[in-house]
Every structure is written in structure tokens, then in C-alpha cells.
mmCIF file of C-alpha atoms and ligand atoms in Angstrom:
data_model
loop_
_atom_site.group_PDB
_atom_site.id
_atom_site.type_symbol
_atom_site.label_atom_id
_atom_site.label_comp_id
_atom_site.label_asym_id
_atom_site.label_seq_id
_atom_site.Cartn_x
_atom_site.Cartn_y
_atom_site.Cartn_z
ATOM 1 C CA MET A 16 22.158 -73.418 56.231
ATOM 2 C CA ARG A 17 21.402 -71.624 52.961
ATOM 3 C CA ASN A 18 17.757 -71.610 51.981
ATOM 4 C CA PRO A 19 17.638 -73.823 48.833
ATOM 5 C CA GLN A 20 15.690 -71.065 47.066
ATOM 6 C CA TYR A 21 18.325 -68.455 47.988
ATOM 7 C CA ASN A 22 19.960 -68.229 44.558
ATOM 8 C CA GLN A 23 16.668 -67.938 42.708
ATOM 9 C CA GLN A 24 15.467 -65.349 45.216
ATOM 10 C CA THR A 25 18.720 -63.374 44.872
ATOM 11 C CA GLU A 26 18.516 -63.453 41.099
ATOM 12 C CA TYR A 27 14.872 -62.385 41.131
ATOM 13 C CA LEU A 28 15.694 -59.377 43.331
ATOM 14 C CA GLU A 29 18.767 -58.474 41.244
ATOM 15 C CA ASN A 30 16.471 -58.176 38.253
ATOM 16 C CA LEU A 31 13.658 -56.454 40.125
ATOM 17 C CA ILE A 32 15.764 -53.711 41.718
ATOM 18 C CA SER A 33 17.538 -51.571 39.163
ATOM 19 C CA PRO A 34 20.547 -49.495 40.209
ATOM 20 C CA THR A 35 19.456 -45.873 40.590
ATOM 21 C CA SER A 36 22.139 -44.512 38.240
ATOM 22 C CA PRO A 37 24.693 -45.661 35.660
ATOM 23 C CA LEU A 38 27.416 -44.716 38.192
ATOM 24 C CA LEU A 39 25.955 -47.017 40.850
ATOM 25 C CA ASP A 40 25.657 -49.767 38.264
ATOM 26 C CA GLU A 41 29.317 -49.342 37.259
ATOM 27 C CA CYS A 42 30.586 -49.164 40.863
ATOM 28 C CA GLU A 43 28.485 -52.156 41.961
ATOM 29 C CA LYS A 44 29.951 -54.239 39.125
ATOM 30 C CA GLN A 45 33.503 -53.186 40.072
ATOM 31 C CA SER A 46 32.905 -53.976 43.734
ATOM 32 C CA ARG A 47 31.491 -57.432 42.976
ATOM 33 C CA ALA A 48 34.366 -58.178 40.560
ATOM 34 C CA ALA A 49 36.879 -57.211 43.275
ATOM 35 C CA SER A 50 35.166 -59.491 45.850
ATOM 36 C CA GLU A 51 35.282 -62.294 43.309
ATOM 37 C CA HIS A 52 38.996 -61.652 42.796
ATOM 38 C CA PHE A 53 39.492 -62.276 46.540
ATOM 39 C CA GLY A 54 37.345 -65.430 46.312
ATOM 40 C CA LEU A 55 34.773 -63.717 48.553
ATOM 41 C CA ALA A 56 31.921 -63.148 46.118
ATOM 42 C CA GLY A 57 29.325 -64.687 48.426
ATOM 43 C CA ILE A 58 29.971 -62.541 51.481
ATOM 44 C CA SER A 59 28.867 -59.141 50.200
ATOM 45 C CA LEU A 60 25.260 -58.201 50.699
ATOM 46 C CA SER A 61 22.911 -59.274 47.929
ATOM 47 C CA ARG A 62 21.235 -56.433 46.048
ATOM 48 C CA GLY A 63 17.980 -57.123 47.910
ATOM 49 C CA GLU A 64 19.770 -56.703 51.261
ATOM 50 C CA ALA A 65 21.730 -53.649 50.085
ATOM 51 C CA HIS A 66 18.450 -52.112 48.949
ATOM 52 C CA ILE A 67 17.148 -52.412 52.542
ATOM 53 C CA LEU A 68 20.143 -50.357 53.736
ATOM 54 C CA ARG A 69 19.480 -47.648 51.171
ATOM 55 C CA TRP A 70 15.781 -47.540 52.022
ATOM 56 C CA LEU A 71 16.571 -47.181 55.747
ATOM 57 C CA THR A 72 18.973 -44.302 55.113
ATOM 58 C CA GLN A 73 16.246 -42.619 53.050
ATOM 59 C CA LEU A 74 13.459 -43.071 55.638
ATOM 60 C CA LYS A 75 14.688 -40.102 57.637
ATOM 61 C CA PRO A 76 17.336 -37.514 56.852
ATOM 62 C CA THR A 77 20.692 -39.289 57.211
ATOM 63 C CA LYS A 78 23.884 -37.261 57.033
ATOM 64 C CA LYS A 79 26.429 -39.276 59.000
ATOM 65 C CA ALA A 80 26.802 -43.033 58.694
ATOM 66 C CA VAL A 81 29.321 -45.577 59.983
ATOM 67 C CA GLU A 82 29.951 -49.024 58.532
ATOM 68 C CA ILE A 83 32.043 -51.746 60.190
ATOM 69 C CA GLY A 84 33.339 -54.210 57.542
ATOM 70 C CA THR A 85 33.858 -52.564 54.128
ATOM 71 C CA LEU A 86 35.101 -55.532 52.069
ATOM 72 C CA THR A 87 35.078 -54.066 48.520
ATOM 73 C CA GLY A 88 32.459 -51.408 49.178
ATOM 74 C CA LEU A 89 29.198 -52.971 47.989
ATOM 75 C CA SER A 90 27.091 -52.183 51.064
ATOM 76 C CA GLY A 91 28.899 -48.843 51.429
ATOM 77 C CA LEU A 92 27.738 -47.817 47.935
ATOM 78 C CA TYR A 93 24.096 -48.345 48.853
ATOM 79 C CA ILE A 94 24.484 -46.509 52.172
ATOM 80 C CA LEU A 95 26.126 -43.585 50.337
ATOM 81 C CA ASP A 96 23.315 -43.640 47.781
ATOM 82 C CA GLY A 97 20.721 -43.091 50.519
ATOM 83 C CA LEU A 98 22.564 -40.285 52.361
ATOM 84 C CA GLU A 99 21.534 -36.666 52.004
ATOM 85 C CA LYS A 100 23.659 -34.467 49.728
ATOM 86 C CA GLY A 101 26.805 -33.454 51.596
ATOM 87 C CA GLY A 102 26.493 -36.541 53.825
ATOM 88 C CA GLN A 103 29.457 -38.686 54.878
ATOM 89 C CA LEU A 104 30.157 -42.374 55.374
ATOM 90 C CA TRP A 105 32.998 -43.596 57.591
ATOM 91 C CA THR A 106 33.701 -47.225 56.680
ATOM 92 C CA LEU A 107 36.057 -49.396 58.744
ATOM 93 C CA GLU A 108 38.082 -52.305 57.348
ATOM 94 C CA LYS A 109 40.824 -54.390 58.946
ATOM 95 C CA ASN A 110 42.215 -55.994 55.802
ATOM 96 C CA SER A 111 44.409 -53.529 53.870
ATOM 97 C CA GLU A 112 43.919 -55.362 50.531
ATOM 98 C CA HIS A 113 40.129 -55.117 50.849
ATOM 99 C CA ALA A 114 40.485 -51.450 51.767
ATOM 100 C CA GLU A 115 42.751 -50.742 48.786
ATOM 101 C CA ALA A 116 40.222 -52.333 46.424
ATOM 102 C CA ALA A 117 37.261 -50.497 47.961
ATOM 103 C CA GLN A 118 38.840 -47.039 48.199
ATOM 104 C CA PRO A 119 38.699 -45.940 44.512
ATOM 105 C CA ILE A 120 35.231 -47.435 43.994
ATOM 106 C CA LEU A 121 33.694 -45.692 47.002
ATOM 107 C CA GLN A 122 35.592 -42.457 46.313
ATOM 108 C CA LYS A 123 34.356 -42.322 42.714
ATOM 109 C CA PHE A 124 30.743 -42.942 43.728
ATOM 110 C CA ALA A 125 30.818 -40.420 46.604
ATOM 111 C CA ALA A 126 32.441 -37.696 44.484
ATOM 112 C CA GLY A 127 29.896 -38.216 41.703
ATOM 113 C CA ASN A 128 27.027 -37.716 44.159
ATOM 114 C CA ASP A 129 28.228 -34.770 46.247
ATOM 115 C CA LYS A 130 28.923 -36.992 49.266
ATOM 116 C CA LYS A 131 32.041 -37.909 51.229
ATOM 117 C CA VAL A 132 33.576 -41.180 52.273
ATOM 118 C CA GLU A 133 36.451 -41.945 54.635
ATOM 119 C CA LEU A 134 37.893 -45.432 54.736
ATOM 120 C CA VAL A 135 39.525 -46.195 58.103
ATOM 121 C CA VAL A 136 41.967 -49.108 57.979
ATOM 122 C CA GLY A 137 42.557 -51.223 61.088
ATOM 123 C CA ASP A 138 40.736 -53.339 63.634
ATOM 124 C CA ALA A 139 37.408 -51.555 64.204
ATOM 125 C CA ARG A 140 37.636 -52.066 67.961
ATOM 126 C CA GLU A 141 40.768 -49.899 67.882
ATOM 127 C CA THR A 142 39.688 -47.382 65.224
ATOM 128 C CA LEU A 143 36.084 -46.710 66.363
ATOM 129 C CA PRO A 144 37.156 -44.358 69.200
ATOM 130 C CA SER A 145 38.872 -42.069 66.638
ATOM 131 C CA LEU A 146 35.449 -41.390 65.042
ATOM 132 C CA GLU A 147 33.732 -40.213 68.191
ATOM 133 C CA ALA A 148 34.530 -36.523 67.677
ATOM 134 C CA GLN A 149 32.572 -36.644 64.371
ATOM 135 C CA GLY A 150 29.432 -38.051 66.035
ATOM 136 C CA PRO A 151 26.756 -38.557 67.040
ATOM 137 C CA PHE A 152 25.779 -40.593 63.972
ATOM 138 C CA ASP A 153 22.429 -41.172 62.224
ATOM 139 C CA PHE A 154 23.102 -44.680 60.966
ATOM 140 C CA ILE A 155 25.436 -47.580 61.827
ATOM 141 C CA PHE A 156 25.846 -50.821 59.856
ATOM 142 C CA ILE A 157 27.654 -53.709 61.585
ATOM 143 C CA ASP A 158 29.181 -56.375 59.309
ATOM 144 C CA GLY A 159 32.704 -56.909 60.731
ATOM 145 C CA ASN A 160 34.261 -59.369 63.184
ATOM 146 C CA LYS A 161 31.430 -61.562 64.491
ATOM 147 C CA ALA A 162 33.137 -62.050 67.880
ATOM 148 C CA ALA A 163 33.180 -58.282 68.410
ATOM 149 C CA TYR A 164 29.463 -57.547 67.855
ATOM 150 C CA GLY A 165 28.993 -56.924 71.600
ATOM 151 C CA ASP A 166 31.741 -54.254 71.544
ATOM 152 C CA TYR A 167 30.261 -52.687 68.386
ATOM 153 C CA LEU A 168 26.900 -52.516 70.170
ATOM 154 C CA ASP A 169 28.470 -50.825 73.223
ATOM 155 C CA TRP A 170 29.979 -48.226 70.886
ATOM 156 C CA SER A 171 26.702 -47.764 68.988
ATOM 157 C CA GLU A 172 24.765 -47.162 72.205
ATOM 158 C CA LYS A 173 27.066 -44.234 72.950
ATOM 159 C CA ASN A 174 27.457 -42.826 69.451
ATOM 160 C CA LEU A 175 24.115 -43.216 67.660
ATOM 161 C CA LYS A 176 21.650 -40.307 67.897
ATOM 162 C CA PRO A 177 18.234 -40.896 69.453
ATOM 163 C CA GLY A 178 16.117 -41.904 66.458
ATOM 164 C CA GLY A 179 19.214 -43.250 64.688
ATOM 165 C CA ILE A 180 19.168 -46.636 62.982
ATOM 166 C CA LEU A 181 21.407 -49.630 63.684
ATOM 167 C CA VAL A 182 21.594 -52.539 61.230
ATOM 168 C CA ALA A 183 23.597 -55.728 61.828
ATOM 169 C CA ASP A 184 24.078 -58.578 59.370
ATOM 170 C CA ASN A 185 24.808 -62.267 60.042
ATOM 171 C CA VAL A 186 23.101 -62.304 63.427
ATOM 172 C CA PHE A 187 22.062 -65.958 62.909
ATOM 173 C CA LEU A 188 25.783 -66.743 62.707
ATOM 174 C CA GLY A 189 25.172 -69.335 59.998
ATOM 175 C CA GLY A 190 22.398 -70.870 62.129
ATOM 176 C CA SER A 191 24.666 -71.443 65.156
ATOM 177 C CA VAL A 192 22.574 -69.214 67.431
ATOM 178 C CA TYR A 193 19.648 -71.602 67.068
ATOM 179 C CA GLY A 194 21.632 -74.822 67.253
ATOM 180 C CA SER A 195 22.647 -75.615 63.671
ATOM 181 C CA THR A 196 26.053 -77.280 63.522
ATOM 182 C CA GLU A 197 26.552 -76.681 59.763
ATOM 183 C CA ALA A 198 28.693 -73.596 60.246
ATOM 184 C CA ARG A 199 31.783 -73.753 62.440
ATOM 185 C CA PHE A 200 31.839 -70.973 65.008
ATOM 186 C CA SER A 201 33.492 -71.044 68.408
ATOM 187 C CA GLU A 202 31.416 -71.243 71.562
ATOM 188 C CA LYS A 203 32.633 -67.730 72.376
ATOM 189 C CA GLN A 204 31.356 -66.343 69.039
ATOM 190 C CA ILE A 205 27.994 -68.069 69.519
ATOM 191 C CA GLN A 206 27.595 -66.665 73.036
ATOM 192 C CA VAL A 207 28.557 -63.149 71.859
ATOM 193 C CA MET A 208 25.961 -63.237 69.063
ATOM 194 C CA LYS A 209 23.195 -64.658 71.264
ATOM 195 C CA LYS A 210 23.841 -61.917 73.818
ATOM 196 C CA PHE A 211 23.893 -59.295 71.020
ATOM 197 C CA ASN A 212 20.442 -60.366 69.784
ATOM 198 C CA GLU A 213 19.043 -60.545 73.316
ATOM 199 C CA ARG A 214 20.347 -57.068 74.184
ATOM 200 C CA LEU A 215 18.675 -55.557 71.102
ATOM 201 C CA MET A 216 15.416 -57.454 71.531
ATOM 202 C CA ASP A 217 14.912 -56.879 75.236
ATOM 203 C CA SER A 218 15.891 -53.282 75.780
ATOM 204 C CA ASP A 219 14.613 -49.903 76.897
ATOM 205 C CA ILE A 220 16.898 -48.101 74.467
ATOM 206 C CA TRP A 221 16.418 -50.187 71.303
ATOM 207 C CA ARG A 222 13.241 -50.851 69.366
ATOM 208 C CA GLY A 223 13.593 -53.162 66.419
ATOM 209 C CA ALA A 224 13.136 -56.465 64.686
ATOM 210 C CA LEU A 225 15.267 -59.370 63.578
ATOM 211 C CA LEU A 226 14.458 -59.944 59.908
ATOM 212 C CA PRO A 227 14.575 -63.661 59.105
ATOM 213 C CA THR A 228 16.741 -63.226 56.004
ATOM 214 C CA ASN A 229 19.101 -66.012 55.092
ATOM 215 C CA GLU A 230 21.823 -64.636 57.395
ATOM 216 C CA GLY A 231 19.631 -62.789 59.886
ATOM 217 C CA LEU A 232 19.470 -58.982 59.667
ATOM 218 C CA PHE A 233 18.796 -56.985 62.846
ATOM 219 C CA ILE A 234 17.299 -53.524 62.382
ATOM 220 C CA ALA A 235 16.839 -51.351 65.457
ATOM 221 C CA GLU A 236 16.122 -47.737 66.267
ATOM 222 C CA ARG A 237 17.874 -45.964 69.165
ATOM 223 C CA VAL A 238 14.936 -44.631 71.191
HETATM 224 C C1 SAM B 305 31.119 -59.803 55.425
HETATM 225 S S1 SAM B 305 32.454 -58.799 54.921
HETATM 226 C C2 SAM B 305 31.687 -57.223 54.696
HETATM 227 C C3 SAM B 305 30.818 -57.173 53.483
HETATM 228 C C4 SAM B 305 30.382 -55.772 53.111
HETATM 229 N N1 SAM B 305 29.728 -55.094 54.215
HETATM 230 C C5 SAM B 305 29.436 -55.848 51.918
HETATM 231 O O1 SAM B 305 28.262 -56.192 52.102
HETATM 232 O O2 SAM B 305 29.881 -55.592 50.814
HETATM 233 C C6 SAM B 305 33.329 -58.532 56.424
HETATM 234 C C7 SAM B 305 34.502 -57.586 56.315
HETATM 235 O O3 SAM B 305 34.880 -57.219 57.641
HETATM 236 C C8 SAM B 305 36.276 -57.160 57.714
HETATM 237 N N2 SAM B 305 36.678 -57.327 59.119
HETATM 238 C C9 SAM B 305 36.819 -58.500 59.803
HETATM 239 N N3 SAM B 305 37.209 -58.249 61.077
HETATM 240 C C10 SAM B 305 37.306 -56.910 61.191
HETATM 241 C C11 SAM B 305 37.679 -56.043 62.229
HETATM 242 N N4 SAM B 305 38.065 -56.533 63.421
HETATM 243 N N5 SAM B 305 37.678 -54.707 62.010
HETATM 244 C C12 SAM B 305 37.307 -54.213 60.788
HETATM 245 N N6 SAM B 305 36.960 -54.990 59.751
HETATM 246 C C13 SAM B 305 36.959 -56.321 59.943
HETATM 247 C C14 SAM B 305 36.741 -58.299 56.815
HETATM 248 O O4 SAM B 305 38.075 -58.099 56.402
HETATM 249 C C15 SAM B 305 35.734 -58.213 55.667
HETATM 250 O O5 SAM B 305 36.216 -57.393 54.635
#
């Protein structure tokens, strides 16, 4: 269930955090307009959440990042913004219309900042193996098919560097993982997400925290 103060909080953060450059401002506006065109304005990260991604990519030198679930590129822009010069983002998207909308926005932002972006179209479970030769990676952001989070975690365990950062959004699954019946998710999806959170929380290879944001944001370091 959405926190009743969510909209006010989002608006406050939108005003508090200024885009770091006119190009980011322009690209962010284009990305949000494209999401709105698809009727999906609410599913991109808020600026406050996107800012967390950028901050994490800036905490330690980050050259190679992977994102699962591009939509129209909003979160990808903030990941790119935090990468070192010459860094690259591989972003994976199943829906070809979303990918077509995101491609020019991400390309323009990457080119203007001496960074690279590759948009990989298809089901991430099938396309992730094609990235392995480019790894290991410094940063992975999971925001794709909720029923596949366990598979994305398997892949991340093999392809994230020690010291690398994993971030996953929507790990509350609309509240379903703690018993809310407001959102409609299948029993399979709920079990996958519960297992995902448990694996990250109780692990010798992950050290992290589940941030109690509206959607639940897991941040973990590969130790
Ligand atoms: C919540 S949106 C991503 C939002 C984006 N990260 C942002 O903050 O701007 C989820 C995206 O994942 C894509 N997606 C869903 N299932 C997928 C899959 N199996 N493989 C790759 N992408 C998938 C959807 O088409 C959608 O564009």
C-alpha cells in the first residue's frame, strides 16, 4: 500500500535534488514523458530513489554496470551519471517499444558524458548469459520481472566483483511479502521474492540492508 505521504515526499525530494547538468535534466524529462505516454509514469524510480543509485555508483569507482528493466531509461540515466568516465552500462529490456523509447535518450546522455550504453532487447533470463564475457561487473540493478528475481540473483552471484554492489527494487512486492492483499501477485511470485530477501539477508557472500522505502529497496555488497 502506498504511504499516504508518498506524493508529498516525492515532490519534496524532486525539488531538493537538482539534476547535475542541463543534459540530465533534459533526458530525465524526456524519459518521464515517454513513460507517461505508455501510461506507466508511476513505475519509474522517483528522483529520490534514482539519486540513491547514483550515490552508490559514486561511492567506489564503478566502470561496468548492468541494469535489468530499462523502461524508458530513467534509472539508467542516474546509473550512467555516477559511472567513471569511459564506463559502460548494459541495460536489459524485454519490451521492444520501451527499448525503442529509451535508446535515443540513454545514447544522448552517455555520449554527452564520455560513457557508453548498450541496450539489450529480450527476456533478461535469456540475454544475461551473453553479457558474461564483459564481466565481472561493479554494479547490478534489478528492476525487471518480479518472478525472476531468484534467477537474477543467481546470475549476480557469479558475475558481480567482490566489493560490487547489488540493488533491487520492489522487494516488498506491493506489500505481499508481509501479508498485504492490496496488490495482486501470484503465490509463486510471493515465494520467489521472500526467498530472494532471505538469501540476501542471511548470507556469507552478501552484506546489506533492506531499505524500507515505499516499494522496498535492497542494497547489498558482494563480500
Ligand atoms: C519497473 S519497470 C523499470 C523501471 C526503470 N528501472 C526505471 O526506474 O526507470 C520494469 C521494466 O522491466 C521490463 N521487464 C519485465 N520483464 C522483463 C524481463 N523478463 N526481461 C527484461 N525486462 C523485463 C518491463 O518491460 C519494464 O519496462
